[in-house]
């Protein structure tokens, strides 16, 4: 009998022991963490306000850390930030800040179609939850609100940019007026541009065409705009010498502007009859098919002169190398720093960076272009002076001056 | 047909049949394949043929290159036109101006937004180029595009290039210098040592200074100015040399990618 009781008790033991220890008969634990983790103290002084110097759609929060974050119970793992459209909720979790952090910028999308759209001028309510290792043990702050996101008309962080724009405009207008009044503004010679006339003459003598490539930029890129001016000058010479011009374009808008430019140059040269619209044609907008087509043109038409002016990317060496193989004189200019080495290697003349802009002013001799070129020179002189002052400031620890140029937004 | 063309055609056919048989053999050992061996072999052979046709340009211009070039240009132009129509006009414009057109093209109608008519009008004006009489109207659109973007870029460049460049030159020329003689008390030639950091900052300062002098167009490069300008072009050329080497390295990896395709995917002679 005793043996039977002993066997029955031993069989029941696995169920009885967990019950005595506070566990259920299926073996799941009764949340020991709940017993181990104490609720922390909530964060204090929660405030939320519209983020400054932006176009809205963003609210900045700050709070004082929970006393149990790195002190007291030391059980705060981080802070959950919640937002709601009303004080009563429901509150949606926005993000989690790590322990020790007492600020958060709640930014959402600015367009209504955005997934995370955050409307301007609408009331929002916030609360911050000090969380622990146990998802059930946390402490809510009091709800703060209402607060609205609004856009600002002026970004104070960019005051330095405004000052520079005003100064630059003033200097530019001064020189444009000076150029318009007939003053001779000096621009030093650029070897690459001096070679353009020679290259056009060579093409004329050889009876071969001139290939002008405007690059892969859009019509609004500064390099492409500068290239239009150079194209105008080249087209005028070409019209005078009755040489053939080939301008394959990568962008339909660029093609339209280039057609207008070439047409105007032919009219200026007094040869509107010689202008044909298919001198300037569209190839394709994709980079490498465009390169394949231009390379093919080079080897089939064998132009005497290739001029590459504008924005270039990986195609620079492919074009310039093919042009060199075809035996053409090559003049290139781009402001894409990564591509300049390839043009330097494979072309006869290269306009480096800003020389391209200077070339358009040098060739055009228009008051607007000359005035802006002069203004740029003065801006460079200002950079040199400011750099020297800044270096002195950095060395002597004059941080206020240095911070004027740290534009983060 | 020329003899060379026949040889190329036969070689491509052999490669295609070999690829088909190889794929058919391997697919019989593997129970489930995503596509048929015939289609696989056809597409890989076509891709390999086009790759070789483009690479044949290294020898000289030839009919295979011409074929690949025209195919490449035609497909890409058509593709971009299609993408432009479906993403910009159907995807963006119609859902803002017309529920009927949205329904016709099967895109959900969003809110009616009257200012979407502005780009529509400019777009139509741009198309006026096709008319010999009304072609001048397209200049309005061109002026708008060039003017607005150039104006917006002025501020952006001034902030990101100009002012950031100025800010980046504000570097201490004697790093961790704390008074007379202090520089040499902590002297070391390691990369993070005072000497290397100070030298790096001197290079930044002199590089910016001489580079700017080189790009000064209002003055002849003579005397001190000429010397600084010459130094500037040296600094630029060293920078370009480094950039050249770095980019060539990247290009070689692209070549390796194409060769891997030919030898692995097509011929299957490397793993």
mmCIF file of N, CA, C and O in Angstrom, chain A residues 158 161 164-165 169 186-188 219-220 222 225 253 256 259-260 284 286 289 292-293 295 299-300 314 322 340-342 352 355 358 373-374 377 379-380 383-384 386-387 390-391 395 401 405-407 409, chain B residues 57 61 65-66 69 72-73 76-77 80 126 129 139 142 145-146 149 153-154 157-159 162-163 166-167 169-174 205 209 212 214-221 233 240 243-244 247 251:
data_model
loop_
_atom_site.group_PDB
_atom_site.id
_atom_site.type_symbol
_atom_site.label_atom_id
_atom_site.label_comp_id
_atom_site.label_asym_id
_atom_site.label_seq_id
_atom_site.Cartn_x
_atom_site.Cartn_y
_atom_site.Cartn_z
ATOM 1 N N UNK A 158 20.482 79.586 -41.971
ATOM 2 C CA UNK A 158 21.096 79.893 -43.268
ATOM 3 C C UNK A 158 21.301 81.393 -43.481
ATOM 4 O O UNK A 158 21.399 81.844 -44.624
ATOM 5 N N UNK A 161 24.199 82.201 -45.621
ATOM 6 C CA UNK A 161 23.978 82.008 -47.061
ATOM 7 C C UNK A 161 23.312 83.256 -47.639
ATOM 8 O O UNK A 161 23.714 83.744 -48.705
ATOM 9 N N UNK A 164 25.766 86.018 -48.063
ATOM 10 C CA UNK A 164 26.622 85.792 -49.222
ATOM 11 C C UNK A 164 25.879 86.048 -50.526
ATOM 12 O O UNK A 164 26.435 86.613 -51.467
ATOM 13 N N UNK A 165 24.613 85.596 -50.592
ATOM 14 C CA UNK A 165 23.832 85.815 -51.819
ATOM 15 C C UNK A 165 23.706 87.307 -52.091
ATOM 16 O O UNK A 165 23.930 87.775 -53.219
ATOM 17 N N UNK A 169 25.349 89.115 -55.218
ATOM 18 C CA UNK A 169 24.470 89.795 -56.189
ATOM 19 C C UNK A 169 24.901 91.257 -56.371
ATOM 20 O O UNK A 169 24.922 91.765 -57.501
ATOM 21 N N UNK A 186 38.995 92.720 -67.903
ATOM 22 C CA UNK A 186 40.033 91.794 -68.352
ATOM 23 C C UNK A 186 39.711 90.347 -67.954
ATOM 24 O O UNK A 186 39.336 90.068 -66.818
ATOM 25 N N UNK A 187 39.848 89.441 -68.901
ATOM 26 C CA UNK A 187 39.773 87.999 -68.611
ATOM 27 C C UNK A 187 41.000 87.371 -69.246
ATOM 28 O O UNK A 187 41.250 87.568 -70.440
ATOM 29 N N UNK A 188 41.754 86.639 -68.449
ATOM 30 C CA UNK A 188 42.994 86.058 -68.977
ATOM 31 C C UNK A 188 42.682 85.011 -70.053
ATOM 32 O O UNK A 188 41.581 84.433 -70.070
ATOM 33 N N UNK A 219 19.200 70.928 -69.160
ATOM 34 C CA UNK A 219 19.337 72.296 -69.673
ATOM 35 C C UNK A 219 19.531 73.299 -68.546
ATOM 36 O O UNK A 219 19.911 74.441 -68.795
ATOM 37 N N UNK A 220 19.263 72.889 -67.316
ATOM 38 C CA UNK A 220 19.379 73.814 -66.191
ATOM 39 C C UNK A 220 20.723 73.709 -65.474
ATOM 40 O O UNK A 220 21.010 74.517 -64.593
ATOM 41 N N UNK A 222 24.502 74.288 -64.716
ATOM 42 C CA UNK A 222 25.318 75.452 -65.036
ATOM 43 C C UNK A 222 26.318 75.111 -66.151
ATOM 44 O O UNK A 222 26.547 75.912 -67.061
ATOM 45 N N UNK A 225 24.538 75.187 -69.406
ATOM 46 C CA UNK A 225 24.227 76.570 -69.806
ATOM 47 C C UNK A 225 25.491 77.221 -70.385
ATOM 48 O O UNK A 225 25.447 77.887 -71.424
ATOM 49 N N UNK A 253 15.168 68.393 -73.833
ATOM 50 C CA UNK A 253 15.128 69.846 -73.578
ATOM 51 C C UNK A 253 16.448 70.484 -74.023
ATOM 52 O O UNK A 253 16.469 71.552 -74.625
ATOM 53 N N UNK A 256 16.374 70.951 -77.613
ATOM 54 C CA UNK A 256 15.564 72.101 -78.039
ATOM 55 C C UNK A 256 16.359 73.402 -77.887
ATOM 56 O O UNK A 256 16.369 74.244 -78.796
ATOM 57 N N UNK A 259 19.137 73.577 -80.430
ATOM 58 C CA UNK A 259 18.627 73.921 -81.773
ATOM 59 C C UNK A 259 18.407 75.431 -81.889
ATOM 60 O O UNK A 259 18.781 76.049 -82.887
ATOM 61 N N UNK A 260 17.823 75.995 -80.814
ATOM 62 C CA UNK A 260 17.592 77.451 -80.822
ATOM 63 C C UNK A 260 18.916 78.200 -80.910
ATOM 64 O O UNK A 260 19.058 79.186 -81.625
ATOM 65 N N UNK A 284 19.249 59.409 -77.284
ATOM 66 C CA UNK A 284 18.498 58.701 -76.248
ATOM 67 C C UNK A 284 18.892 59.285 -74.899
ATOM 68 O O UNK A 284 19.968 59.860 -74.754
ATOM 69 N N UNK A 286 19.343 57.488 -72.160
ATOM 70 C CA UNK A 286 20.160 56.563 -71.365
ATOM 71 C C UNK A 286 21.640 56.766 -71.688
ATOM 72 O O UNK A 286 22.013 56.953 -72.850
ATOM 73 N N UNK A 289 23.758 53.765 -74.060
ATOM 74 C CA UNK A 289 23.320 53.758 -75.463
ATOM 75 C C UNK A 289 23.713 55.051 -76.174
ATOM 76 O O UNK A 289 24.112 55.038 -77.348
ATOM 77 N N UNK A 292 27.303 54.743 -77.057
ATOM 78 C CA UNK A 292 27.480 53.815 -78.183
ATOM 79 C C UNK A 292 27.185 54.533 -79.495
ATOM 80 O O UNK A 292 27.930 54.394 -80.481
ATOM 81 N N UNK A 293 26.121 55.336 -79.488
ATOM 82 C CA UNK A 293 25.739 56.044 -80.720
ATOM 83 C C UNK A 293 26.776 57.102 -81.094
ATOM 84 O O UNK A 293 27.151 57.218 -82.272
ATOM 85 N N UNK A 295 29.937 57.250 -80.221
ATOM 86 C CA UNK A 295 31.179 56.577 -80.638
ATOM 87 C C UNK A 295 31.074 56.094 -82.074
ATOM 88 O O UNK A 295 32.017 56.224 -82.866
ATOM 89 N N UNK A 299 33.406 57.274 -85.481
ATOM 90 C CA UNK A 299 34.177 56.425 -86.400
ATOM 91 C C UNK A 299 33.630 56.437 -87.819
ATOM 92 O O UNK A 299 34.355 56.161 -88.760
ATOM 93 N N UNK A 300 32.340 56.764 -87.960
ATOM 94 C CA UNK A 300 31.764 56.770 -89.320
ATOM 95 C C UNK A 300 31.944 58.123 -90.005
ATOM 96 O O UNK A 300 32.267 58.205 -91.172
ATOM 97 N N UNK A 314 30.487 58.767 -66.460
ATOM 98 C CA UNK A 314 31.379 57.652 -66.808
ATOM 99 C C UNK A 314 31.704 57.576 -68.296
ATOM 100 O O UNK A 314 32.623 56.867 -68.688
ATOM 101 N N UNK A 322 37.704 57.251 -77.935
ATOM 102 C CA UNK A 322 37.289 56.953 -79.315
ATOM 103 C C UNK A 322 37.656 58.109 -80.240
ATOM 104 O O UNK A 322 38.115 57.893 -81.372
ATOM 105 N N UNK A 340 37.374 65.012 -65.031
ATOM 106 C CA UNK A 340 38.416 65.847 -65.631
ATOM 107 C C UNK A 340 39.689 65.038 -65.934
ATOM 108 O O UNK A 340 40.278 65.205 -67.007
ATOM 109 N N UNK A 341 40.127 64.135 -65.039
ATOM 110 C CA UNK A 341 41.352 63.382 -65.345
ATOM 111 C C UNK A 341 41.283 62.657 -66.677
ATOM 112 O O UNK A 341 42.280 62.598 -67.405
ATOM 113 N N UNK A 342 40.134 62.117 -67.020
ATOM 114 C CA UNK A 342 40.010 61.371 -68.275
ATOM 115 C C UNK A 342 40.155 62.301 -69.481
ATOM 116 O O UNK A 342 40.756 61.934 -70.487
ATOM 117 N N UNK A 352 39.295 73.080 -67.131
ATOM 118 C CA UNK A 352 39.100 72.446 -65.835
ATOM 119 C C UNK A 352 38.071 73.219 -65.035
ATOM 120 O O UNK A 352 38.264 74.407 -64.762
ATOM 121 N N UNK A 355 36.877 76.945 -65.428
ATOM 122 C CA UNK A 355 37.350 77.485 -66.708
ATOM 123 C C UNK A 355 36.258 77.383 -67.766
ATOM 124 O O UNK A 355 36.215 78.178 -68.700
ATOM 125 N N UNK A 358 34.200 80.360 -67.336
ATOM 126 C CA UNK A 358 34.979 81.518 -67.785
ATOM 127 C C UNK A 358 35.038 81.551 -69.302
ATOM 128 O O UNK A 358 34.974 82.615 -69.913
ATOM 129 N N UNK A 373 31.383 86.662 -64.018
ATOM 130 C CA UNK A 373 32.730 86.079 -63.888
ATOM 131 C C UNK A 373 33.591 86.920 -62.942
ATOM 132 O O UNK A 373 34.312 86.394 -62.085
ATOM 133 N N UNK A 374 33.485 88.219 -63.088
ATOM 134 C CA UNK A 374 34.238 89.116 -62.196
ATOM 135 C C UNK A 374 33.767 88.929 -60.750
ATOM 136 O O UNK A 374 34.574 88.893 -59.818
ATOM 137 N N UNK A 377 35.280 85.953 -59.266
ATOM 138 C CA UNK A 377 36.669 86.177 -58.861
ATOM 139 C C UNK A 377 36.737 86.858 -57.499
ATOM 140 O O UNK A 377 37.569 86.522 -56.655
ATOM 141 N N UNK A 379 34.465 86.664 -55.259
ATOM 142 C CA UNK A 379 34.026 85.673 -54.263
ATOM 143 C C UNK A 379 35.197 84.764 -53.872
ATOM 144 O O UNK A 379 35.350 84.399 -52.699
ATOM 145 N N UNK A 380 36.027 84.421 -54.847
ATOM 146 C CA UNK A 380 37.203 83.578 -54.544
ATOM 147 C C UNK A 380 38.181 84.337 -53.644
ATOM 148 O O UNK A 380 38.755 83.749 -52.713
ATOM 149 N N UNK A 383 36.895 84.132 -50.305
ATOM 150 C CA UNK A 383 37.141 82.809 -49.704
ATOM 151 C C UNK A 383 38.552 82.759 -49.127
ATOM 152 O O UNK A 383 38.768 82.270 -48.005
ATOM 153 N N UNK A 384 39.515 83.295 -49.878
ATOM 154 C CA UNK A 384 40.905 83.266 -49.398
ATOM 155 C C UNK A 384 41.013 84.058 -48.095
ATOM 156 O O UNK A 384 41.588 83.585 -47.107
ATOM 157 N N UNK A 386 38.611 84.892 -45.969
ATOM 158 C CA UNK A 386 37.855 84.238 -44.891
ATOM 159 C C UNK A 386 38.581 82.993 -44.383
ATOM 160 O O UNK A 386 38.557 82.692 -43.185
ATOM 161 N N UNK A 387 39.225 82.268 -45.306
ATOM 162 C CA UNK A 387 39.968 81.073 -44.883
ATOM 163 C C UNK A 387 41.098 81.445 -43.945
ATOM 164 O O UNK A 387 41.327 80.769 -42.935
ATOM 165 N N UNK A 390 39.610 82.416 -40.727
ATOM 166 C CA UNK A 390 39.087 81.203 -40.093
ATOM 167 C C UNK A 390 40.177 80.342 -39.491
ATOM 168 O O UNK A 390 40.003 79.758 -38.418
ATOM 169 N N UNK A 391 41.296 80.254 -40.204
ATOM 170 C CA UNK A 391 42.414 79.453 -39.682
ATOM 171 C C UNK A 391 42.954 80.087 -38.397
ATOM 172 O O UNK A 391 43.208 79.391 -37.406
ATOM 173 N N UNK A 395 42.787 78.451 -34.715
ATOM 174 C CA UNK A 395 44.000 78.272 -33.910
ATOM 175 C C UNK A 395 43.910 78.938 -32.547
ATOM 176 O O UNK A 395 44.468 78.447 -31.575
ATOM 177 N N UNK A 401 33.248 82.733 -34.777
ATOM 178 C CA UNK A 401 33.475 82.985 -36.204
ATOM 179 C C UNK A 401 33.379 81.678 -36.995
ATOM 180 O O UNK A 401 32.757 81.621 -38.061
ATOM 181 N N UNK A 405 29.950 79.535 -40.199
ATOM 182 C CA UNK A 405 30.013 78.829 -41.485
ATOM 183 C C UNK A 405 29.580 77.373 -41.375
ATOM 184 O O UNK A 405 29.632 76.639 -42.348
ATOM 185 N N UNK A 406 29.170 76.961 -40.201
ATOM 186 C CA UNK A 406 28.660 75.594 -40.022
ATOM 187 C C UNK A 406 27.162 75.597 -40.252
ATOM 188 O O UNK A 406 26.391 75.853 -39.331
ATOM 189 N N UNK A 407 26.767 75.351 -41.478
ATOM 190 C CA UNK A 407 25.333 75.360 -41.794
ATOM 191 C C UNK A 407 24.851 73.922 -41.828
ATOM 192 O O UNK A 407 25.197 73.158 -42.728
ATOM 193 N N UNK A 409 21.558 72.928 -41.619
ATOM 194 C CA UNK A 409 20.264 72.678 -42.265
ATOM 195 C C UNK A 409 20.082 73.554 -43.483
ATOM 196 O O UNK A 409 20.456 74.721 -43.456
ATOM 197 N N UNK B 57 33.931 46.686 -80.904
ATOM 198 C CA UNK B 57 34.299 48.067 -81.226
ATOM 199 C C UNK B 57 35.769 48.325 -80.910
ATOM 200 O O UNK B 57 36.400 49.198 -81.505
ATOM 201 N N UNK B 61 35.029 49.659 -86.089
ATOM 202 C CA UNK B 61 33.594 49.718 -86.347
ATOM 203 C C UNK B 61 33.221 48.580 -87.302
ATOM 204 O O UNK B 61 33.952 48.306 -88.257
ATOM 205 N N UNK B 65 28.710 45.656 -84.292
ATOM 206 C CA UNK B 65 28.628 46.798 -83.369
ATOM 207 C C UNK B 65 27.467 47.699 -83.764
ATOM 208 O O UNK B 65 26.694 48.139 -82.921
ATOM 209 N N UNK B 66 27.341 47.943 -85.066
ATOM 210 C CA UNK B 66 26.255 48.807 -85.553
ATOM 211 C C UNK B 66 24.895 48.240 -85.140
ATOM 212 O O UNK B 66 24.017 48.980 -84.684
ATOM 213 N N UNK B 69 24.494 48.637 -81.389
ATOM 214 C CA UNK B 69 24.337 50.075 -81.079
ATOM 215 C C UNK B 69 22.909 50.542 -81.389
ATOM 216 O O UNK B 69 22.255 51.175 -80.548
ATOM 217 N N UNK B 72 20.447 48.992 -78.990
ATOM 218 C CA UNK B 72 20.637 49.611 -77.674
ATOM 219 C C UNK B 72 19.945 50.989 -77.636
ATOM 220 O O UNK B 72 19.170 51.294 -76.724
ATOM 221 N N UNK B 73 20.220 51.792 -78.658
ATOM 222 C CA UNK B 73 19.671 53.156 -78.710
ATOM 223 C C UNK B 73 18.150 53.114 -78.859
ATOM 224 O O UNK B 73 17.414 53.793 -78.136
ATOM 225 N N UNK B 76 16.433 51.761 -75.650
ATOM 226 C CA UNK B 76 16.515 52.690 -74.521
ATOM 227 C C UNK B 76 15.632 53.916 -74.740
ATOM 228 O O UNK B 76 14.962 54.384 -73.810
ATOM 229 N N UNK B 77 15.608 54.436 -75.968
ATOM 230 C CA UNK B 77 14.774 55.619 -76.235
ATOM 231 C C UNK B 77 13.299 55.277 -76.032
ATOM 232 O O UNK B 77 12.555 56.033 -75.394
ATOM 233 N N UNK B 80 12.541 54.802 -72.268
ATOM 234 C CA UNK B 80 12.420 56.046 -71.500
ATOM 235 C C UNK B 80 11.158 56.808 -71.834
ATOM 236 O O UNK B 80 10.548 57.440 -70.987
ATOM 237 N N UNK B 126 5.823 73.253 -74.863
ATOM 238 C CA UNK B 126 7.083 72.650 -75.312
ATOM 239 C C UNK B 126 6.871 71.839 -76.592
ATOM 240 O O UNK B 126 7.720 71.834 -77.479
ATOM 241 N N UNK B 129 7.029 72.987 -80.466
ATOM 242 C CA UNK B 129 8.213 72.945 -81.327
ATOM 243 C C UNK B 129 7.934 72.180 -82.616
ATOM 244 O O UNK B 129 8.568 72.395 -83.630
ATOM 245 N N UNK B 139 9.700 78.400 -76.338
ATOM 246 C CA UNK B 139 10.756 79.143 -75.631
ATOM 247 C C UNK B 139 10.310 79.548 -74.232
ATOM 248 O O UNK B 139 11.137 79.693 -73.341
ATOM 249 N N UNK B 142 11.127 76.592 -72.077
ATOM 250 C CA UNK B 142 12.579 76.450 -71.924
ATOM 251 C C UNK B 142 13.120 77.506 -70.968
ATOM 252 O O UNK B 142 13.940 77.211 -70.087
ATOM 253 N N UNK B 145 12.198 76.527 -67.396
ATOM 254 C CA UNK B 145 13.006 75.401 -66.875
ATOM 255 C C UNK B 145 14.410 75.877 -66.519
ATOM 256 O O UNK B 145 14.907 75.648 -65.411
ATOM 257 N N UNK B 146 15.044 76.563 -67.460
ATOM 258 C CA UNK B 146 16.440 76.987 -67.245
ATOM 259 C C UNK B 146 16.511 78.026 -66.129
ATOM 260 O O UNK B 146 17.349 77.932 -65.220
ATOM 261 N N UNK B 149 15.577 76.554 -62.407
ATOM 262 C CA UNK B 149 16.571 75.622 -61.867
ATOM 263 C C UNK B 149 17.895 76.327 -61.599
ATOM 264 O O UNK B 149 18.551 76.043 -60.596
ATOM 265 N N UNK B 153 19.568 76.528 -58.025
ATOM 266 C CA UNK B 153 20.918 75.980 -57.866
ATOM 267 C C UNK B 153 21.886 76.989 -57.266
ATOM 268 O O UNK B 153 22.830 76.609 -56.584
ATOM 269 N N UNK B 154 21.647 78.276 -57.533
ATOM 270 C CA UNK B 154 22.561 79.295 -57.005
ATOM 271 C C UNK B 154 22.666 79.180 -55.482
ATOM 272 O O UNK B 154 23.761 79.102 -54.916
ATOM 273 N N UNK B 157 24.216 75.667 -54.396
ATOM 274 C CA UNK B 157 25.668 75.592 -54.580
ATOM 275 C C UNK B 157 26.396 76.494 -53.579
ATOM 276 O O UNK B 157 27.443 76.125 -53.058
ATOM 277 N N UNK B 158 25.802 77.657 -53.356
ATOM 278 C CA UNK B 158 26.444 78.588 -52.432
ATOM 279 C C UNK B 158 26.548 77.969 -51.039
ATOM 280 O O UNK B 158 27.538 78.124 -50.333
ATOM 281 N N UNK B 159 25.503 77.237 -50.673
ATOM 282 C CA UNK B 159 25.492 76.610 -49.348
ATOM 283 C C UNK B 159 26.395 75.383 -49.307
ATOM 284 O O UNK B 159 27.278 75.279 -48.469
ATOM 285 N N UNK B 162 30.234 76.429 -51.686
ATOM 286 C CA UNK B 162 30.997 77.614 -51.316
ATOM 287 C C UNK B 162 31.225 77.697 -49.800
ATOM 288 O O UNK B 162 32.354 77.647 -49.327
ATOM 289 N N UNK B 163 30.134 77.788 -49.050
ATOM 290 C CA UNK B 163 30.285 78.016 -47.605
ATOM 291 C C UNK B 163 30.872 76.780 -46.915
ATOM 292 O O UNK B 163 31.697 76.892 -46.019
ATOM 293 N N UNK B 166 34.534 76.874 -47.479
ATOM 294 C CA UNK B 166 35.168 77.858 -46.596
ATOM 295 C C UNK B 166 35.302 77.264 -45.196
ATOM 296 O O UNK B 166 36.370 77.304 -44.575
ATOM 297 N N UNK B 167 34.208 76.678 -44.738
ATOM 298 C CA UNK B 167 34.188 76.114 -43.380
ATOM 299 C C UNK B 167 35.232 75.004 -43.217
ATOM 300 O O UNK B 167 35.878 74.886 -42.176
ATOM 301 N N UNK B 169 38.061 74.730 -44.535
ATOM 302 C CA UNK B 169 39.463 75.176 -44.488
ATOM 303 C C UNK B 169 39.823 75.762 -43.122
ATOM 304 O O UNK B 169 40.976 76.114 -42.905
ATOM 305 N N UNK B 170 38.841 75.871 -42.249
ATOM 306 C CA UNK B 170 39.136 76.400 -40.906
ATOM 307 C C UNK B 170 39.755 75.291 -40.062
ATOM 308 O O UNK B 170 39.092 74.656 -39.254
ATOM 309 N N UNK B 171 41.014 75.048 -40.283
ATOM 310 C CA UNK B 171 41.679 73.948 -39.577
ATOM 311 C C UNK B 171 42.903 74.502 -38.832
ATOM 312 O O UNK B 171 43.558 75.433 -39.325
ATOM 313 N N UNK B 172 43.195 73.943 -37.689
ATOM 314 C CA UNK B 172 44.401 74.412 -36.981
ATOM 315 C C UNK B 172 45.660 73.958 -37.707
ATOM 316 O O UNK B 172 45.780 72.798 -38.072
ATOM 317 N N UNK B 173 46.572 74.885 -37.941
ATOM 318 C CA UNK B 173 47.800 74.525 -38.662
ATOM 319 C C UNK B 173 48.814 73.838 -37.751
ATOM 320 O O UNK B 173 49.729 73.180 -38.222
ATOM 321 N N UNK B 174 48.678 74.024 -36.462
ATOM 322 C CA UNK B 174 49.498 73.281 -35.499
ATOM 323 C C UNK B 174 48.521 72.528 -34.595
ATOM 324 O O UNK B 174 47.945 73.083 -33.663
ATOM 325 N N UNK B 205 45.037 73.832 -46.527
ATOM 326 C CA UNK B 205 45.071 75.300 -46.624
ATOM 327 C C UNK B 205 45.772 75.755 -47.907
ATOM 328 O O UNK B 205 45.233 76.544 -48.690
ATOM 329 N N UNK B 209 44.160 77.538 -51.224
ATOM 330 C CA UNK B 209 44.685 78.859 -51.577
ATOM 331 C C UNK B 209 45.214 78.859 -53.023
ATOM 332 O O UNK B 209 44.809 79.673 -53.852
ATOM 333 N N UNK B 212 42.521 78.204 -55.707
ATOM 334 C CA UNK B 212 41.691 79.385 -55.975
ATOM 335 C C UNK B 212 42.445 80.399 -56.826
ATOM 336 O O UNK B 212 41.871 81.021 -57.719
ATOM 337 N N UNK B 214 44.681 79.705 -59.034
ATOM 338 C CA UNK B 214 44.688 79.200 -60.414
ATOM 339 C C UNK B 214 43.381 79.564 -61.131
ATOM 340 O O UNK B 214 43.380 79.875 -62.323
ATOM 341 N N UNK B 215 42.273 79.518 -60.406
ATOM 342 C CA UNK B 215 40.973 79.788 -61.029
ATOM 343 C C UNK B 215 40.593 81.278 -60.993
ATOM 344 O O UNK B 215 39.427 81.616 -61.132
ATOM 345 N N UNK B 216 41.578 82.110 -60.770
ATOM 346 C CA UNK B 216 41.344 83.552 -60.806
ATOM 347 C C UNK B 216 41.554 84.021 -62.242
ATOM 348 O O UNK B 216 42.640 83.886 -62.787
ATOM 349 N N UNK B 217 40.507 84.571 -62.855
ATOM 350 C CA UNK B 217 40.581 84.885 -64.287
ATOM 351 C C UNK B 217 40.826 86.359 -64.569
ATOM 352 O O UNK B 217 41.081 86.737 -65.704
ATOM 353 N N UNK B 218 40.712 87.189 -63.538
ATOM 354 C CA UNK B 218 40.793 88.637 -63.780
ATOM 355 C C UNK B 218 42.220 89.154 -63.768
ATOM 356 O O UNK B 218 42.432 90.355 -63.858
ATOM 357 N N UNK B 219 43.179 88.290 -63.581
ATOM 358 C CA UNK B 219 44.554 88.760 -63.447
ATOM 359 C C UNK B 219 45.485 87.794 -64.172
ATOM 360 O O UNK B 219 45.252 86.580 -64.144
ATOM 361 N N UNK B 220 46.483 88.325 -64.823
ATOM 362 C CA UNK B 220 47.477 87.471 -65.486
ATOM 363 C C UNK B 220 48.244 86.680 -64.426
ATOM 364 O O UNK B 220 48.546 87.215 -63.351
ATOM 365 N N UNK B 221 48.589 85.459 -64.757
ATOM 366 C CA UNK B 221 49.324 84.633 -63.796
ATOM 367 C C UNK B 221 50.824 84.908 -63.930
ATOM 368 O O UNK B 221 51.550 84.218 -64.646
ATOM 369 N N UNK B 233 48.007 74.225 -60.002
ATOM 370 C CA UNK B 233 47.775 73.231 -61.067
ATOM 371 C C UNK B 233 48.466 71.909 -60.710
ATOM 372 O O UNK B 233 47.955 70.829 -61.006
ATOM 373 N N UNK B 240 43.876 64.753 -59.582
ATOM 374 C CA UNK B 240 43.288 64.072 -60.738
ATOM 375 C C UNK B 240 43.937 62.703 -60.947
ATOM 376 O O UNK B 240 43.267 61.744 -61.333
ATOM 377 N N UNK B 243 42.426 60.358 -58.547
ATOM 378 C CA UNK B 243 41.049 60.089 -58.957
ATOM 379 C C UNK B 243 41.027 59.156 -60.170
ATOM 380 O O UNK B 243 40.197 58.242 -60.259
ATOM 381 N N UNK B 244 41.981 59.359 -61.081
ATOM 382 C CA UNK B 244 42.067 58.532 -62.284
ATOM 383 C C UNK B 244 42.299 57.062 -61.904
ATOM 384 O O UNK B 244 41.596 56.168 -62.363
ATOM 385 N N UNK B 247 39.252 55.496 -60.305
ATOM 386 C CA UNK B 247 38.145 55.205 -61.219
ATOM 387 C C UNK B 247 38.489 54.052 -62.147
ATOM 388 O O UNK B 247 37.637 53.218 -62.445
ATOM 389 N N UNK B 251 36.474 50.683 -63.124
ATOM 390 C CA UNK B 251 36.142 50.244 -64.488
ATOM 391 C C UNK B 251 36.594 48.808 -64.722
ATOM 392 O O UNK B 251 35.940 48.039 -65.422
#
